[in-house]
């Protein structure tokens, strides 16, 4: 599975931790679209880059992190075919996959800790969509 990652300065540290974690997992290739330092950066550019790449089919899934996750999710969800789930705990990360077939996980780097975030990443990558009535509803989104 090909994964693309992106963050602004508010999510930089958490993105780095997520990247190291994902690179340690077998069967995932990880591409980092920045930012590459904690210097202030505008979140929309990274969100556009990641969302466009997932929407184009270049990557299977994406992870976006800003301070709250709000700005990244607002931008990413403007793309047709993108289902960006702003998640704060294990339950929302799992349900985002099971019920919403989320293809981008969004997290707030100033909201959650690293340990929780890495478990959420695992759930996001490994939980299948439940299909059935949930897939019908996903189909109604666009
Ligand atoms: C940056 O200070 C912050 O506004 C940004 O990371 C994000 O939280 C926006 O939604």
GROMACS .gro file of C-alpha atoms and ligand atoms in nm:
model
  152
    1UNK     CA    1   0.000   0.000   0.000
    2UNK     CA    2   0.135   0.343  -0.096
    3UNK     CA    3   0.092   0.609   0.171
    4UNK     CA    4   0.151   0.983   0.145
    5UNK     CA    5   0.211   1.205   0.446
    6UNK     CA    6   0.194   1.578   0.500
    7UNK     CA    7   0.195   1.834   0.781
    8UNK     CA    8   0.242   2.200   0.859
    9UNK     CA    9   0.456   2.326   1.147
   10UNK     CA   10   0.177   2.239   1.394
   11UNK     CA   11   0.197   1.875   1.287
   12UNK     CA   12   0.562   1.848   1.194
   13UNK     CA   13   0.683   1.659   1.502
   14UNK     CA   14   0.393   1.414   1.497
   15UNK     CA   15   0.438   1.357   1.124
   16UNK     CA   16   0.802   1.267   1.179
   17UNK     CA   17   0.702   1.012   1.443
   18UNK     CA   18   0.430   0.870   1.219
   19UNK     CA   19   0.674   0.844   0.929
   20UNK     CA   20   0.932   0.649   1.130
   21UNK     CA   21   0.655   0.420   1.255
   22UNK     CA   22   0.503   0.360   0.912
   23UNK     CA   23   0.841   0.296   0.755
   24UNK     CA   24   0.897   0.022   1.013
   25UNK     CA   25   0.582  -0.162   0.904
   26UNK     CA   26   0.612  -0.424   0.630
   27UNK     CA   27   0.413  -0.378   0.308
   28UNK     CA   28   0.381   0.002   0.318
   29UNK     CA   29   0.571   0.250   0.107
   30UNK     CA   30   0.571   0.600   0.255
   31UNK     CA   31   0.619   0.931   0.074
   32UNK     CA   32   0.663   1.249   0.276
   33UNK     CA   33   0.531   1.565   0.104
   34UNK     CA   34   0.656   1.794   0.380
   35UNK     CA   35   0.696   2.015   0.561
   36UNK     CA   36   1.053   1.928   0.639
   37UNK     CA   37   1.118   2.165   0.929
   38UNK     CA   38   0.920   2.315   1.218
   39UNK     CA   39   0.931   2.661   1.058
   40UNK     CA   40   0.590   2.825   1.010
   41UNK     CA   41   0.419   2.700   0.694
   42UNK     CA   42   0.073   2.744   0.542
   43UNK     CA   43  -0.133   2.427   0.588
   44UNK     CA   44  -0.347   2.458   0.269
   45UNK     CA   45  -0.054   2.395   0.032
   46UNK     CA   46   0.040   2.063   0.193
   47UNK     CA   47  -0.324   1.960   0.225
   48UNK     CA   48  -0.381   2.032  -0.146
   49UNK     CA   49  -0.068   1.837  -0.246
   50UNK     CA   50  -0.161   1.529  -0.043
   51UNK     CA   51  -0.534   1.532  -0.123
   52UNK     CA   52  -0.470   1.579  -0.495
   53UNK     CA   53  -0.221   1.290  -0.499
   54UNK     CA   54  -0.469   1.055  -0.328
   55UNK     CA   55  -0.760   1.175  -0.543
   56UNK     CA   56  -0.548   1.113  -0.858
   57UNK     CA   57  -0.479   0.757  -0.748
   58UNK     CA   58  -0.104   0.811  -0.703
   59UNK     CA   59  -0.140   0.686  -0.344
   60UNK     CA   60  -0.382   0.453  -0.169
   61UNK     CA   61  -0.409   0.651   0.153
   62UNK     CA   62  -0.289   0.974   0.308
   63UNK     CA   63  -0.215   1.114   0.651
   64UNK     CA   64  -0.239   1.489   0.718
   65UNK     CA   65  -0.146   1.664   1.041
   66UNK     CA   66  -0.175   2.030   1.140
   67UNK     CA   67  -0.218   2.185   1.483
   68UNK     CA   68  -0.584   2.092   1.526
   69UNK     CA   69  -0.644   1.883   1.212
   70UNK     CA   70  -0.924   2.121   1.119
   71UNK     CA   71  -0.759   2.319   0.842
   72UNK     CA   72  -0.616   2.007   0.677
   73UNK     CA   73  -0.952   1.827   0.681
   74UNK     CA   74  -1.140   2.129   0.544
   75UNK     CA   75  -0.903   2.153   0.247
   76UNK     CA   76  -0.873   1.780   0.177
   77UNK     CA   77  -1.249   1.723   0.176
   78UNK     CA   78  -1.289   1.967  -0.114
   79UNK     CA   79  -1.152   1.699  -0.347
   80UNK     CA   80  -1.396   1.462  -0.512
   81UNK     CA   81  -1.329   1.111  -0.394
   82UNK     CA   82  -1.148   1.223  -0.081
   83UNK     CA   83  -1.289   1.113   0.251
   84UNK     CA   84  -1.065   1.281   0.506
   85UNK     CA   85  -1.150   1.177   0.862
   86UNK     CA   86  -1.042   1.407   1.144
   87UNK     CA   87  -0.990   1.160   1.428
   88UNK     CA   88  -0.907   1.210   1.794
   89UNK     CA   89  -0.915   0.860   1.938
   90UNK     CA   90  -0.902   0.491   1.849
   91UNK     CA   91  -1.279   0.466   1.807
   92UNK     CA   92  -1.301   0.739   1.543
   93UNK     CA   93  -0.993   0.607   1.361
   94UNK     CA   94  -1.148   0.260   1.341
   95UNK     CA   95  -1.497   0.381   1.250
   96UNK     CA   96  -1.355   0.616   0.988
   97UNK     CA   97  -1.237   0.307   0.803
   98UNK     CA   98  -1.526   0.071   0.884
   99UNK     CA   99  -1.815   0.304   0.811
  100UNK     CA  100  -1.671   0.591   0.603
  101UNK     CA  101  -1.399   0.413   0.404
  102UNK     CA  102  -1.179   0.712   0.489
  103UNK     CA  103  -0.880   0.749   0.259
  104UNK     CA  104  -0.706   1.027   0.450
  105UNK     CA  105  -0.648   1.023   0.826
  106UNK     CA  106  -0.626   1.373   0.974
  107UNK     CA  107  -0.491   1.438   1.322
  108UNK     CA  108  -0.413   1.739   1.537
  109UNK     CA  109  -0.050   1.755   1.640
  110UNK     CA  110  -0.142   1.985   1.928
  111UNK     CA  111  -0.438   1.772   2.032
  112UNK     CA  112  -0.316   1.414   2.071
  113UNK     CA  113  -0.001   1.244   2.191
  114UNK     CA  114   0.241   1.036   1.988
  115UNK     CA  115   0.147   0.701   2.144
  116UNK     CA  116  -0.220   0.744   2.062
  117UNK     CA  117  -0.145   0.876   1.714
  118UNK     CA  118   0.065   0.572   1.621
  119UNK     CA  119  -0.211   0.336   1.731
  120UNK     CA  120  -0.459   0.540   1.527
  121UNK     CA  121  -0.230   0.511   1.224
  122UNK     CA  122  -0.222   0.133   1.267
  123UNK     CA  123  -0.602   0.118   1.281
  124UNK     CA  124  -0.634   0.348   0.981
  125UNK     CA  125  -0.396   0.136   0.773
  126UNK     CA  126  -0.517  -0.207   0.878
  127UNK     CA  127  -0.893  -0.177   0.930
  128UNK     CA  128  -1.104  -0.275   0.628
  129UNK     CA  129  -1.418  -0.094   0.522
  130UNK     CA  130  -1.726  -0.289   0.632
  131UNK     CA  131  -1.893  -0.244   0.293
  132UNK     CA  132  -2.264  -0.324   0.261
  133UNK     CA  133  -2.495  -0.044   0.375
  134UNK     CA  134  -2.192   0.170   0.463
  135UNK     CA  135  -2.055   0.145   0.109
  136UNK     CA  136  -2.396   0.249  -0.024
  137UNK     CA  137  -2.382   0.560   0.194
  138UNK     CA  138  -2.023   0.633   0.091
  139UNK     CA  139  -2.143   0.612  -0.269
  140UNK     CA  140  -2.401   0.880  -0.198
  141UNK     CA  141  -2.135   1.131  -0.085
  142UNK     CA  142  -2.023   1.235  -0.432
  143LIG     C1  143  -0.114   2.685   1.276
  143LIG     O1  144  -0.091   2.771   1.382
  143LIG     C2  145  -0.253   2.624   1.285
  143LIG     O2  146  -0.349   2.722   1.258
  143LIG     C3  147  -0.267   2.508   1.191
  143LIG     O3  148  -0.170   2.412   1.222
  143LIG     C4  149  -0.399   2.431   1.194
  143LIG     O4  150  -0.434   2.398   1.324
  143LIG     C5  151  -0.508   2.490   1.117
  143LIG     O5  152  -0.620   2.440   1.112
   0.00000   0.00000   0.00000
